Coordinates of C-alpha atoms in Angstrom, one line a residue:
Chain A
M992 CA -22.0 -22.0 57.7
N993 CA -19.4 -24.5 58.4
D994 CA -21.3 -26.9 60.6
R995 CA -23.2 -29.1 58.3
S996 CA -22.5 -32.0 60.5
P997 CA -25.3 -34.6 60.1
D998 CA -24.9 -36.4 63.4
G999 CA -22.9 -34.2 65.6
E1000 CA -19.3 -33.6 66.3
T1001 CA -17.8 -37.1 66.1
V1002 CA -19.1 -37.8 62.6
W1003 CA -17.7 -34.5 61.4
A1004 CA -14.4 -35.0 63.2
Q1005 CA -13.7 -38.5 62.0
H1006 CA -14.8 -38.4 58.4
S1007 CA -12.3 -37.9 55.5
R1008 CA -14.8 -37.4 52.7
L1009 CA -16.7 -34.2 53.4
R1010 CA -17.8 -31.2 51.4
V1011 CA -16.8 -28.5 53.9
V1012 CA -17.5 -25.7 51.4
P1013 CA -21.1 -26.1 50.3
P1014 CA -21.6 -26.0 46.6
V1015 CA -22.9 -22.7 45.3
K1016 CA -26.3 -22.4 43.7
P1017 CA -26.4 -21.8 39.9
R1018 CA -27.2 -18.3 38.9
K1019 CA -27.0 -16.2 35.7
L1020 CA -23.5 -14.8 35.5
A1021 CA -24.1 -12.2 32.7
K1022 CA -24.5 -9.1 35.0
V1023 CA -22.3 -10.1 37.9
P1024 CA -19.7 -12.6 36.7
F1025 CA -17.8 -12.8 40.0
V1026 CA -18.9 -12.9 43.6
E1027 CA -17.0 -14.1 46.6
L1028 CA -16.9 -13.9 50.4
A1029 CA -13.2 -13.4 51.1
D1030 CA -10.7 -11.2 52.9
G1031 CA -13.4 -10.0 55.2
R1032 CA -15.6 -8.6 52.5
L1033 CA -18.4 -9.5 50.1
Q1034 CA -16.7 -8.5 46.9
G1035 CA -17.1 -9.0 43.2
V1036 CA -17.1 -7.7 39.7
V1037 CA -20.1 -6.2 38.0
S1038 CA -20.2 -5.8 34.2
S1039 CA -21.0 -2.4 33.0
G1040 CA -24.4 -2.1 31.3
S1041 CA -23.1 0.4 28.7
D1042 CA -19.6 -0.6 27.8
I1043 CA -18.8 -4.3 27.4
S1044 CA -15.1 -3.9 28.1
R1045 CA -15.7 -2.0 31.4
V1046 CA -16.3 -3.6 34.7
Y1047 CA -17.0 -2.3 38.2
V1048 CA -15.3 -3.7 41.3
S1049 CA -17.7 -3.6 44.2
S1050 CA -17.2 -4.6 47.8
I1051 CA -18.9 -4.5 51.2
A1052 CA -16.9 -5.0 54.4
A1053 CA -18.1 -7.5 57.0
G1054 CA -19.0 -5.9 60.3
T1055 CA -18.7 -2.2 59.4
H1056 CA -20.6 -2.6 56.1
D1057 CA -18.5 0.1 54.5
Y1058 CA -18.8 -0.2 50.8
N1059 CA -17.0 0.8 47.7
C1060 CA -17.5 0.7 44.0
S1061 CA -15.1 1.8 41.3
T1062 CA -14.0 0.8 37.8
N1063 CA -11.1 -1.7 37.7
N1064 CA -8.9 1.4 37.0
N1065 CA -9.9 2.8 40.3
R1066 CA -12.2 5.5 38.9
P1067 CA -15.0 5.9 41.5
C1068 CA -18.5 4.8 40.4
G1069 CA -20.7 7.8 39.6
G1070 CA -23.7 6.2 41.2
L1071 CA -22.5 6.4 44.8
Y1072 CA -24.5 9.2 46.3
G1073 CA -24.4 8.4 50.0
S1074 CA -25.9 5.0 49.4
P1075 CA -25.0 1.8 47.6
C1076 CA -25.1 2.2 43.8
K1077 CA -26.9 -0.2 41.4
H1078 CA -23.7 -2.3 41.1
L1079 CA -23.5 -2.8 44.8
R1080 CA -27.2 -3.7 44.9
A1081 CA -26.7 -6.2 42.1
L1082 CA -23.6 -7.7 43.9
A1083 CA -25.6 -8.2 47.1
A1084 CA -28.6 -9.7 45.2
E1085 CA -26.4 -12.1 43.3
A1086 CA -24.4 -13.1 46.4
V1087 CA -27.7 -14.1 48.0
L1088 CA -28.6 -16.2 45.0
Q1089 CA -25.2 -17.8 45.0
Y1090 CA -24.6 -18.5 48.7
G1091 CA -28.1 -18.2 50.2
L1092 CA -29.2 -15.3 52.4
D1093 CA -28.1 -17.0 55.6
R1094 CA -24.5 -17.4 54.6
V1095 CA -24.1 -13.9 53.2
A1096 CA -25.9 -12.3 56.2
R1097 CA -23.7 -14.3 58.7
Y1098 CA -20.5 -13.3 56.8
L1099 CA -21.4 -9.6 56.7
R1100 CA -22.8 -9.7 60.2
V1101 CA -26.1 -8.2 59.3
D1102 CA -29.6 -8.9 60.5
V1103 CA -32.1 -9.3 57.7
P1104 CA -35.7 -9.6 59.0
D1105 CA -38.3 -11.2 56.7
G1106 CA -39.6 -9.0 54.0
T1107 CA -36.5 -6.8 53.9
E1108 CA -33.6 -6.9 51.5
L1109 CA -30.0 -7.4 52.7
V1110 CA -28.6 -4.4 50.9
D1111 CA -31.1 -2.1 52.7
R1112 CA -30.0 -3.3 56.1
L1113 CA -26.4 -2.2 55.6
T1114 CA -25.3 0.6 57.9
G1115 CA -21.9 1.5 56.5
A1116 CA -20.7 4.4 54.5
H1117 CA -18.7 4.9 51.3
E1118 CA -15.1 4.1 52.2
P1119 CA -12.6 3.9 49.3
A1120 CA -10.9 0.5 49.0
P1121 CA -8.4 -0.5 46.4
A1122 CA -10.1 -2.3 43.5
A1123 CA -6.9 -3.8 42.1
M1124 CA -6.8 -6.8 44.5
V1125 CA -10.4 -7.8 43.8
F1126 CA -9.9 -7.4 40.1
S1127 CA -6.8 -9.5 40.1
R1128 CA -8.6 -12.2 42.0
F1129 CA -11.3 -12.1 39.3
L1130 CA -8.7 -12.5 36.6
R1131 CA -7.2 -15.4 38.5
H1132 CA -10.7 -16.9 38.7
L1133 CA -11.1 -16.5 34.9
A1134 CA -7.7 -18.0 34.3
Y1135 CA -9.0 -21.4 35.6
L1136 CA -10.9 -21.7 32.4
E1137 CA -7.6 -21.7 30.5
V1138 CA -5.9 -24.4 32.6
P1139 CA -5.4 -27.4 30.5
E1140 CA -7.4 -30.5 31.4
T1141 CA -5.6 -33.7 32.3
T1142 CA -6.4 -37.4 31.9
M1143 CA -3.8 -38.4 34.5
P1144 CA -5.5 -39.6 37.6
I1145 CA -5.7 -37.2 40.6
P1146 CA -6.3 -39.6 43.5
E1147 CA -6.4 -36.6 45.9
M1148 CA -9.8 -35.8 44.4
H1149 CA -11.3 -38.7 46.4
W1150 CA -11.3 -36.3 49.3
F1151 CA -13.7 -34.1 47.4
P1152 CA -16.9 -36.0 46.6
A1153 CA -19.4 -34.3 44.3
E1154 CA -22.8 -33.9 45.9
G1155 CA -25.9 -31.8 45.6
A1156 CA -28.5 -33.8 43.7
V1157 CA -31.6 -32.5 45.4
R1158 CA -34.1 -32.3 42.6
Chain B
M1208 CA -22.4 -58.4 46.5
L1209 CA -24.3 -61.2 48.2
A1210 CA -25.8 -61.1 51.6
V1211 CA -23.1 -63.5 52.9
Q1212 CA -20.3 -61.3 51.4
L1213 CA -21.7 -58.2 53.1
A1214 CA -22.0 -60.1 56.3
D1215 CA -18.3 -61.1 56.0
L1216 CA -17.4 -57.5 55.3
L1217 CA -19.2 -56.1 58.3
D1218 CA -18.0 -58.8 60.7
G1219 CA -16.0 -56.5 63.1
D1220 CA -13.1 -54.2 62.2
P1221 CA -9.9 -55.8 60.9
E1222 CA -7.5 -56.5 63.7
G1223 CA -5.5 -53.5 64.9
T1224 CA -7.6 -50.8 63.0
G1225 CA -9.0 -49.4 66.2
E1226 CA -5.5 -49.0 67.8
A1227 CA -4.1 -47.5 64.6
L1228 CA -7.0 -45.0 64.3
A1229 CA -6.5 -44.0 67.9
L1230 CA -2.9 -43.1 67.2
V1231 CA -3.9 -41.2 64.1
D1232 CA -6.6 -39.3 66.1
G1233 CA -4.0 -38.3 68.7
F1234 CA -1.8 -36.8 66.0
D1235 CA -4.7 -35.1 64.3
D1236 CA -5.7 -33.5 67.6
A1237 CA -2.3 -32.0 68.0
L1238 CA -2.8 -30.2 64.6
V1239 CA -6.0 -28.7 65.9
H1240 CA -4.2 -26.7 68.5
G1241 CA -0.9 -26.3 66.7
L1242 CA 2.5 -27.8 67.4
A1243 CA 3.7 -24.6 69.0
R1244 CA 1.4 -25.1 72.0
L1245 CA 1.6 -28.8 72.7
A1246 CA -0.1 -29.7 76.0
D1247 CA 1.3 -32.8 77.7
E1248 CA -1.3 -35.1 76.4
R1249 CA -0.6 -34.0 72.8
T1250 CA 3.1 -34.5 73.4
A1251 CA 2.3 -38.0 74.5
A1252 CA 0.1 -38.5 71.4
L1253 CA 3.1 -37.7 69.1
A1254 CA 5.3 -40.0 71.2
A1255 CA 2.7 -42.7 70.9
L1256 CA 2.6 -42.3 67.1
A1257 CA 6.4 -42.6 67.0
G1258 CA 6.3 -45.5 69.4
A1259 CA 4.2 -47.6 67.1
F1260 CA 7.1 -47.7 64.7
T1261 CA 9.8 -48.6 67.2
A1262 CA 10.7 -51.9 65.5
T1263 CA 10.6 -50.4 62.0
P1264 CA 13.3 -48.7 59.8
I1265 CA 11.7 -45.3 60.4
G1266 CA 11.3 -45.8 64.2
E1267 CA 14.4 -43.9 65.2
R1268 CA 13.7 -40.9 63.0
L1269 CA 10.1 -40.7 64.1
A1270 CA 11.1 -40.8 67.8
E1271 CA 13.6 -38.0 67.2
A1272 CA 11.0 -36.0 65.3
A1273 CA 8.4 -36.4 68.0
A1274 CA 10.9 -35.4 70.7
E1275 CA 12.2 -32.3 68.7
V1276 CA 8.7 -31.1 68.0
A1277 CA 7.7 -31.6 71.6
S1278 CA 10.7 -29.5 72.7
G1279 CA 9.6 -26.6 70.4
S1280 CA 12.1 -27.1 67.6
I1281 CA 9.8 -27.6 64.7
A1282 CA 11.8 -28.1 61.5
A1283 CA 10.2 -29.0 58.2
E1284 CA 12.0 -32.3 58.1
H1285 CA 10.5 -33.3 61.4
L1286 CA 7.1 -32.6 60.1
T1287 CA 7.8 -34.6 57.0
T1288 CA 8.8 -37.6 59.2
L1289 CA 5.7 -37.3 61.3
A1290 CA 3.5 -37.0 58.2
G1291 CA 5.2 -40.1 56.9
G1292 CA 4.3 -41.9 60.1
R1293 CA 0.7 -40.9 60.0
A1294 CA 0.5 -41.8 56.3
A1295 CA 2.1 -45.2 57.0
L1296 CA -0.4 -45.9 59.8
F1297 CA -3.4 -44.9 57.8
G1298 CA -1.9 -46.8 54.8
A1299 CA -1.9 -49.9 57.0
V1300 CA -5.5 -49.3 57.9
H1301 CA -6.2 -49.0 54.1
D1302 CA -4.4 -52.3 53.4
A1303 CA -6.4 -54.1 56.2
L1304 CA -9.7 -52.7 55.0
L1305 CA -9.0 -53.4 51.3
A1306 CA -7.9 -57.0 52.1
R1307 CA -11.1 -57.5 54.1
L1308 CA -13.1 -56.2 51.2
D1309 CA -11.3 -58.3 48.6
A1310 CA -11.7 -61.4 50.8
A1311 CA -15.4 -60.8 51.2
L1312 CA -15.9 -60.2 47.5
G1313 CA -13.6 -63.0 46.4
R1314 CA -11.7 -60.4 44.4
E1315 CA -8.2 -61.1 43.2
R1316 CA -5.8 -58.2 43.3
E1317 CA -2.5 -57.8 41.5
P1318 CA 0.5 -57.5 43.9
W1319 CA 2.4 -54.2 43.9
S1320 CA 5.7 -54.2 42.1
P1321 CA 7.8 -51.0 42.3
A1322 CA 8.9 -49.5 39.0
P1323 CA 12.3 -47.7 38.7
E1324 CA 12.5 -44.2 40.0
S1325 CA 11.5 -41.5 37.6
E1326 CA 13.3 -38.2 37.1
P1327 CA 12.3 -35.5 39.6
Y1328 CA 10.7 -32.4 38.3
G1329 CA 12.7 -29.2 38.6
V1330 CA 10.3 -27.2 40.7
A1331 CA 12.3 -27.3 43.9
N1332 CA 11.8 -23.6 45.0
M1333 CA 8.0 -23.9 44.6
L1334 CA 7.9 -27.0 46.7
G1335 CA 10.0 -25.3 49.3
G1336 CA 7.3 -22.6 49.5
V1337 CA 4.6 -25.3 49.9
R1338 CA 6.6 -26.9 52.7
S1339 CA 7.0 -23.7 54.6
W1340 CA 3.3 -22.9 54.3
L1341 CA 2.4 -26.4 55.6
R1342 CA 4.9 -25.9 58.4
E1343 CA 3.2 -22.6 59.4
L1344 CA -0.2 -24.4 59.3
A1345 CA 1.1 -27.2 61.6
I1346 CA 2.7 -24.7 64.0
T1347 CA -0.4 -22.5 64.2
G1348 CA -3.0 -25.3 64.3
W1349 CA -6.4 -25.2 62.6
R1350 CA -7.8 -23.0 65.4
G1351 CA -5.3 -20.3 64.7
V1352 CA -5.6 -20.1 60.9
D1353 CA -6.7 -16.7 59.6
H1354 CA -7.1 -15.1 56.2
D1355 CA -3.5 -13.9 56.0
L1356 CA -2.1 -17.4 56.5
V1357 CA -4.5 -18.9 54.0
S1358 CA -3.8 -16.3 51.4
A1359 CA -0.1 -16.9 51.7
V1360 CA -0.5 -20.0 49.6
D1361 CA -2.4 -18.4 46.7
Q1362 CA 0.6 -17.5 44.6
I1363 CA 2.2 -20.9 45.1
V1364 CA -1.0 -22.6 44.0
E1365 CA -1.1 -20.4 40.9
A1366 CA 2.5 -21.4 40.0
L1367 CA 1.9 -25.1 40.7
T1368 CA -1.2 -25.1 38.6
A1369 CA 0.9 -24.0 35.6
A1370 CA 3.8 -26.3 36.4
P1371 CA 4.0 -29.6 34.5
G1372 CA 3.7 -32.7 36.7
Q1373 CA 2.4 -30.8 39.8
R1374 CA -1.3 -30.9 39.1
R1375 CA -2.1 -33.3 41.9
L1376 CA -0.5 -31.0 44.5
A1377 CA -2.0 -27.9 43.0
V1378 CA -5.5 -29.3 43.0
L1379 CA -5.1 -30.6 46.5
L1380 CA -3.8 -27.3 47.9
D1381 CA -6.4 -25.3 46.1
G1382 CA -9.3 -27.3 47.5
F1383 CA -7.7 -27.3 51.0
A1384 CA -7.0 -23.6 51.0
A1385 CA -10.6 -22.8 49.8
E1386 CA -11.9 -24.8 52.8
L1387 CA -9.7 -23.1 55.3
R1388 CA -10.7 -19.7 53.8
A1389 CA -14.4 -20.4 53.9
S1390 CA -14.1 -21.6 57.5
C1391 CA -12.3 -18.5 58.8
P1392 CA -12.5 -17.5 61.6
I1393 CA -11.8 -21.1 62.5
A1394 CA -11.2 -20.2 66.2
T1395 CA -15.0 -20.0 66.7
M1396 CA -16.0 -22.9 64.4
E1397 CA -18.1 -25.3 66.4
H1398 CA -17.0 -28.6 64.8
L1399 CA -13.7 -29.1 62.9
P1400 CA -13.2 -31.7 60.2
V1401 CA -10.2 -32.9 62.2
R1402 CA -9.3 -36.1 60.4
R1403 CA -10.0 -34.7 57.0
W1404 CA -7.7 -31.6 57.4
A1405 CA -5.0 -33.8 58.8
D1406 CA -5.4 -36.1 55.8
L1407 CA -5.1 -33.2 53.4
W1408 CA -2.1 -31.8 55.3
T1409 CA -0.4 -35.1 55.4
R1410 CA -0.9 -35.8 51.7
A1411 CA 0.3 -32.3 50.8
V1412 CA 3.5 -32.7 52.8
L1413 CA 4.2 -36.0 51.0
L1414 CA 3.6 -34.6 47.6
A1415 CA 5.7 -31.5 48.3
Q1416 CA 9.0 -33.5 48.7
D1417 CA 11.7 -32.8 46.2
G1418 CA 12.1 -35.7 43.8
V1419 CA 11.8 -38.3 46.5
L1420 CA 8.4 -39.4 45.4
P1421 CA 7.3 -39.7 41.8
A1422 CA 4.9 -37.0 41.0
E1423 CA 2.6 -39.4 39.2
P1424 CA 2.1 -43.2 38.8
R1425 CA 4.2 -44.8 36.2
P1426 CA 3.0 -46.5 33.0
V1427 CA 3.4 -50.2 32.8
G1428 CA 2.5 -50.7 29.2
L1429 CA 0.0 -50.0 26.5
V1430 CA -3.3 -51.9 26.4
S1431 CA -5.9 -52.5 23.8
G1432 CA -9.3 -54.1 24.0
R1433 CA -12.9 -53.7 24.9
L1434 CA -13.8 -51.3 27.7
L1435 CA -17.1 -52.0 29.5
V1436 CA -18.3 -49.1 31.7
L1437 CA -19.6 -49.8 35.2
G1438 CA -20.3 -46.2 36.1
V1439 CA -18.8 -42.8 36.7
D1440 CA -17.7 -41.4 40.1
V1441 CA -17.6 -37.6 40.1
H1442 CA -15.2 -35.6 42.4
E1443 CA -15.6 -31.9 42.7
H1444 CA -14.4 -28.9 44.5
G1445 CA -14.6 -25.2 43.7
T1446 CA -11.9 -25.2 41.0
A1447 CA -11.7 -28.8 39.7
V1448 CA -13.9 -31.7 38.7
Q1449 CA -12.7 -35.2 38.1
F1450 CA -14.9 -37.7 36.2
Q1451 CA -13.6 -41.1 37.1
V1452 CA -15.0 -43.9 35.1
H1453 CA -14.9 -47.4 36.6
A1454 CA -14.8 -50.1 33.9
V1455 CA -13.8 -53.6 33.0
L1456 CA -11.1 -54.0 30.4
E1457 CA -11.1 -57.1 28.2
P1458 CA -7.6 -57.1 26.8
A1459 CA -7.4 -57.8 23.0
D1460 CA -4.5 -60.2 23.7
G1461 CA -6.8 -62.5 25.6
G1462 CA -5.4 -61.8 29.1
P1463 CA -7.7 -61.8 32.1
A1464 CA -10.4 -59.0 32.3
R1465 CA -9.2 -56.2 34.5
L1466 CA -10.9 -53.6 36.7
V1467 CA -9.6 -50.2 35.6
R1468 CA -10.3 -46.6 36.2
T1469 CA -10.1 -43.9 33.5
G1470 CA -11.3 -40.3 33.1
V1471 CA -10.6 -36.7 32.9
T1472 CA -10.0 -33.8 35.3
V1473 CA -10.9 -30.3 34.3
A1474 CA -10.4 -26.9 36.0
K1475 CA -13.5 -24.9 36.7
V1476 CA -14.8 -22.2 39.0
D1477 CA -17.3 -22.5 41.7
T1478 CA -20.2 -20.9 39.7
I1479 CA -20.0 -23.7 37.1
V1480 CA -22.1 -26.5 38.7
G1481 CA -24.6 -29.2 37.7
P1482 CA -25.0 -30.6 34.2
A1483 CA -22.9 -27.8 32.8
L1484 CA -19.8 -29.5 34.3
W1485 CA -19.8 -32.0 31.5
T1486 CA -19.4 -29.3 28.9
L1487 CA -15.9 -28.7 30.3
A1488 CA -14.9 -32.2 29.2
H1489 CA -16.4 -31.8 25.7
E1490 CA -13.2 -32.7 23.9
H1491 CA -13.7 -36.3 25.0
K1492 CA -16.6 -36.9 22.7
V1493 CA -16.2 -40.6 22.5
L1494 CA -16.0 -41.1 26.2
L1495 CA -19.0 -38.9 26.9
A1496 CA -21.0 -40.7 24.2
A1497 CA -20.2 -44.0 25.8
L1498 CA -21.4 -42.8 29.1
A1499 CA -24.6 -41.1 27.9
D1500 CA -25.6 -43.8 25.4
R1501 CA -24.4 -46.8 27.5
R1502 CA -22.1 -48.2 24.9
S1503 CA -18.9 -50.2 25.2
L1504 CA -15.6 -48.7 23.9
E1505 CA -13.0 -50.2 21.7
V1506 CA -9.6 -48.8 22.8
T1507 CA -6.2 -49.1 21.2
D1508 CA -2.8 -48.5 22.9
L1509 CA -4.0 -46.7 26.0
P1510 CA -1.2 -46.3 28.6
L1511 CA -2.0 -48.4 31.7
L1512 CA -0.5 -47.1 34.9
D1513 CA 0.7 -49.1 37.9
S1514 CA -2.3 -47.7 39.8
G1515 CA -4.8 -49.5 37.5
D1516 CA -5.6 -46.2 35.8
L1517 CA -5.9 -46.0 32.0
V1518 CA -4.8 -42.7 30.6
W1519 CA -7.6 -41.7 28.4
H1520 CA -7.0 -40.6 24.8
D1521 CA -10.2 -39.9 23.0
D1522 CA -8.6 -40.4 19.6
R1523 CA -7.6 -43.9 20.5
A1524 CA -11.1 -45.1 21.2
F1525 CA -14.3 -45.6 19.2
L1526 CA -17.8 -46.5 20.3
G1527 CA -18.8 -50.2 20.4
K1528 CA -22.0 -52.0 21.0
P1529 CA -24.6 -51.1 23.6
A1530 CA -23.5 -52.3 27.0
D1531 CA -25.3 -51.4 30.2
S1532 CA -23.5 -51.4 33.5
F1533 CA -25.8 -54.0 35.1
T1534 CA -25.0 -56.6 32.5
T1535 CA -21.3 -55.8 32.7
A1536 CA -21.4 -56.1 36.5
R1537 CA -23.3 -59.4 36.4
L1538 CA -21.1 -61.0 33.8
H1539 CA -17.6 -59.6 34.4
L1540 CA -17.3 -58.2 37.9
A1541 CA -16.7 -61.5 39.7
G1542 CA -13.7 -62.6 37.6
A1543 CA -12.0 -59.3 36.9
L1544 CA -8.5 -58.7 38.3
A1545 CA -8.3 -55.7 40.5
P1546 CA -5.2 -53.4 40.3
A1547 CA -2.6 -52.9 43.0
V1548 CA -2.7 -49.6 44.9
P1549 CA 0.6 -47.6 44.8
P1550 CA 2.0 -47.1 48.3
L1551 CA 1.6 -43.3 48.3
E1552 CA -2.1 -43.6 47.4
R1553 CA -2.9 -45.9 50.2
A1554 CA -5.4 -44.0 52.3
P1555 CA -8.9 -45.3 53.2
V1556 CA -10.4 -42.5 51.3
R1557 CA -9.2 -44.1 48.0
I1558 CA -11.1 -47.3 48.5
A1559 CA -13.8 -47.3 45.9
E1560 CA -14.5 -50.9 44.8
P1561 CA -17.3 -51.4 42.2
V1562 CA -20.0 -53.9 43.2
L1563 CA -23.4 -55.0 42.1
V1564 CA -26.1 -55.1 44.8
E1565 CA -29.6 -56.5 44.3
G1566 CA -32.4 -58.3 46.1
Y1567 CA -32.3 -55.8 48.9
K1568 CA -35.0 -54.0 51.0
V1569 CA -34.5 -50.3 51.5
T1570 CA -34.8 -49.6 55.2
E1571 CA -36.3 -46.5 56.8
D1572 CA -33.0 -44.7 57.0
G1573 CA -32.2 -45.5 53.4
S1574 CA -29.8 -48.4 54.0
F1575 CA -29.9 -51.6 51.9
D1576 CA -30.9 -54.7 53.8
L1577 CA -29.6 -57.8 52.1
G1578 CA -31.4 -60.2 54.4
G1579 CA -29.9 -59.5 57.8
A1580 CA -26.8 -57.6 56.7
E1581 CA -27.3 -53.9 56.1
I1582 CA -25.0 -51.4 54.3
T1583 CA -25.4 -47.7 54.7
V1584 CA -26.1 -45.9 51.4
D1585 CA -24.2 -42.7 50.9
I1586 CA -27.1 -40.8 49.3
G1587 CA -25.4 -37.5 50.1
R1588 CA -22.8 -38.3 47.4
L1589 CA -25.0 -38.1 44.3
P1590 CA -23.5 -35.6 41.9
S1591 CA -25.5 -32.6 40.8
C1592 CA -24.4 -33.2 37.2
G1593 CA -26.4 -36.5 36.9
P1594 CA -30.0 -37.6 37.2
L1595 CA -29.6 -40.0 40.2
T1596 CA -31.5 -38.7 43.2
P1597 CA -32.0 -40.0 46.8
K1598 CA -35.6 -40.8 45.8
L1599 CA -34.6 -43.0 42.8
V1600 CA -32.1 -44.8 45.0
A1601 CA -34.7 -45.4 47.7
G1602 CA -37.1 -46.9 45.1
S1603 CA -34.4 -49.0 43.4
S1604 CA -34.3 -52.8 43.0
A1605 CA -30.6 -53.1 41.9
C1606 CA -27.6 -50.9 42.2
V1607 CA -24.1 -50.7 40.8
G1608 CA -22.0 -48.7 43.2
L1609 CA -18.7 -48.2 44.9
V1610 CA -18.0 -49.7 48.3
R1611 CA -16.2 -47.1 50.4
W1612 CA -15.1 -46.7 54.0
D1613 CA -15.3 -43.5 55.9
G1614 CA -15.8 -42.4 59.5
G1615 CA -15.3 -46.0 60.8
R1616 CA -17.9 -47.7 58.6
W1617 CA -18.5 -49.2 55.2
L1618 CA -20.7 -47.3 52.8
L1619 CA -22.2 -47.9 49.4
Q1620 CA -22.0 -45.0 46.9
P1621 CA -24.5 -45.6 44.1
L1622 CA -23.3 -45.0 40.5
A1623 CA -26.4 -46.5 38.8
V1624 CA -29.7 -48.0 39.8
Q1625 CA -32.5 -50.0 38.3
A1626 CA -35.8 -48.5 39.4
K1627 CA -39.4 -48.3 38.4
V1628 CA -40.4 -45.1 36.8
K1629 CA -44.1 -44.9 35.6
R1630 CA -44.3 -48.7 36.0
E1631 CA -41.4 -49.4 33.8
T1632 CA -38.1 -50.6 35.0
V1633 CA -35.4 -48.2 33.8
E1634 CA -31.7 -47.8 34.5
I1635 CA -30.4 -44.4 35.7
G1636 CA -26.8 -43.6 36.2
T1637 CA -24.5 -40.7 37.2
G1638 CA -23.2 -40.5 33.6
D1639 CA -26.5 -40.2 31.8
W1640 CA -26.2 -36.5 31.2
A1641 CA -22.7 -36.6 29.9
Q1642 CA -24.0 -35.2 26.6
G1643 CA -26.4 -32.8 28.3
P1644 CA -29.5 -33.3 30.5
T1645 CA -32.2 -35.5 29.2
D1646 CA -34.9 -34.5 31.6
P1647 CA -37.0 -31.6 30.0
K1648 CA -37.4 -29.9 33.4
V1649 CA -33.7 -29.8 33.9
V1650 CA -33.1 -28.7 30.3
K1651 CA -35.4 -25.8 30.9
A1652 CA -33.8 -24.8 34.2
E1653 CA -30.4 -24.9 32.6
A1654 CA -31.6 -22.7 29.8
R1655 CA -33.0 -20.2 32.3
A1656 CA -29.8 -20.1 34.2
G1657 CA -27.9 -19.3 31.0
D1658 CA -24.5 -20.7 29.9
A1659 CA -22.1 -20.0 32.7
V1660 CA -19.1 -21.3 30.8
A1661 CA -19.8 -19.1 27.8
V1662 CA -20.3 -16.0 29.9
L1663 CA -17.0 -16.5 31.7
R1664 CA -15.1 -17.3 28.5
E1665 CA -16.4 -14.1 27.0
R1666 CA -15.3 -12.1 30.0
A1667 CA -11.9 -13.9 30.0
G1668 CA -11.4 -13.2 26.3
R1669 CA -12.1 -9.5 26.8
L1670 CA -10.3 -8.9 30.1
L1671 CA -7.6 -11.4 30.6
R1672 CA -4.9 -10.3 28.2
R1673 CA -5.1 -6.5 28.6

C-alpha cells in the first residue's frame, strides 16, 4: 500500500513532495463515523441504531482476525454470538469503502477471492479488547474539528500537496 | 513564461547542485538505517556533509557532531547540528534554483533583511519531548520504526496543536507521524521516501529548538490596496488543509506591484475530502467569493510578513471588480516584485513561482512543449476540491501555474487553464468550487455522500464533553 512509486525506486527516493498516505475515498459517515487501520487492528466506532448517544467500539486484529465489539463503557455487544455482529460487519464494509478492499485486506492479512465479502473470510474468534483506547482515539479525531483555523502561513504544508482529481 | 525563458531555466543544473544533493543523499541514507548502526560508508557520508562546511562558522561544530555520532554518542545537540548542516546545504540548493528561475523569468526579488529577534514561546518542555522523539527516530532509522515509536509522539502533537505559536510544528509532526504509521512495518516496505522523510525530520528538528528560531515570520507592516488573484494552491494531509492563494498586490500608496501569498489553514480529519474541504473555511466568505466568482479584492491594513505572506483578515476586505487570473498574469506578472524567502523556509519544496504559459503543444506524456523546450506538467497534483482534471489540462491552450522543482527536475503545477469545453473557450481553476461545486454531477455525488462535516460535528457535540 505504500509503493505508489510512478517510475520506480529512484523517483520515490528522491522526491520531497509525495502523498505517501493515499487520500481516503468519500463515504457516508452517519453509521460508522470513524474507521482506522492502526495499532495492528482495523478499528472504529459505530453509532448505535437505537440510542443516539451510544456508540459501539469495534475492532478486528490483523493476522489473527480476532474481533471485539463493545460499548464505549466496555459493555459487551449483545450481537456477538460466535460470529461478527452487525457493527463489525458495518465496520468492515465501511473500511473497504474508505480505503479500498486491497488496502484493508493487506492490512488484516486476509485473502478475499472475487465474489466474497471480507468479513466472511475472517477466521478469528471473539477476544475481549479494551475499547477505551479506540474510543479516545475517536474523541481525539473529533477534536480536530474544534481546532481553531489560522491565517498564518504554514510553509511546511508544501510537503503535502493535495491530489486526487480523477473525475 | 516564453519558450526562451523555459530554455534558460532548463539549461543544465545550477553549478554545485549535483554535489550538494549527493551530500544530502548520503546523510539521508544514514537515516534509513539509523545512526545507531552506521556502516563505514555512512560514517563517511556524515563526515563528507560536515566537510562541506569546513571553511564556514559551523564547520567545527559539524565535524565534532559527525565524529561523535559516528562513535555512537548520539546527543540531541549533535543531531541539531547535523540537521542544520543538511538544511543549509538544501537551502543553498534552493537559493541556486530560485536564482536561476528568477533570472530566466526576469523576476526581481526583494533582498532578505533580518528583523529583530522575537520573544520565544514558553513551551520548552513540549519541545524537549519533540526533540527526544526525533532523536529516537534518527537512532532507530526508518527501517526500524514501529507502531510504538510512532505512537509516542501522539500526545506531544495533541499538546502542540493546542499551544499558541506551535501550529507549524504540530501540523508537520502530525502529517509525518501519520505517514510513518501508515507505512508500518517499514522494515518490509519496498521503496522508502528517503529524501522526503529526511526533509520532514530536518525541518521538525529546526522548529523544535527553544527560542532560537522565531516560530513564525515577522510582520513588516500593514498594507492596503487591490489584490488580484492568480490562483489557489491546495496543500492537504489527513488532519490539515491549507488554501494558499497566489496574488498580485497593487499597493494603495502607489508602490510597485508585489507578488504575495495569502490564505487559510484549517484542521480536518481524513474522511473530509473533496469539495467539502472548502466548507471548513466558510468564515472567510469574502476570500471564497473572490475565488469562486473571479473577482478582485480591495484590502485594508493586512499585515504583510517578511516571507511575502499577507495575513488574511476577511473583515478587512471587500469584493472588487471581476478579474480573471489570465488577465492578471498577462498584465501584472512581468513587473511584480517577488518577496524574499526567510532563511528557515529555504528548501526546494517551497519554490512555487506563478507563471503564465501559453502557445504550447501538449506532448504524449502530458508535458507542455513551448517550441523545443518542454516542461513536465505535474498532473498528479490537481486537488480533489476543484474542477481541474488531467483531461482539461491536456486539452488546454493556456495555463496559469506554479513552477516547482522536485526530484531533480522542474515541474509546472497548473492552477488554472483555458480550455475548449463544448466548442467554447472557458477558464477553469482550482478555486472555482470555493463556494461549492458548480458541476451538477459533482453536486449530486456530494449530496449522495452526505455532509461529512455535519455528521462529525453532531458526534462531537454529543460525545466530546461527557
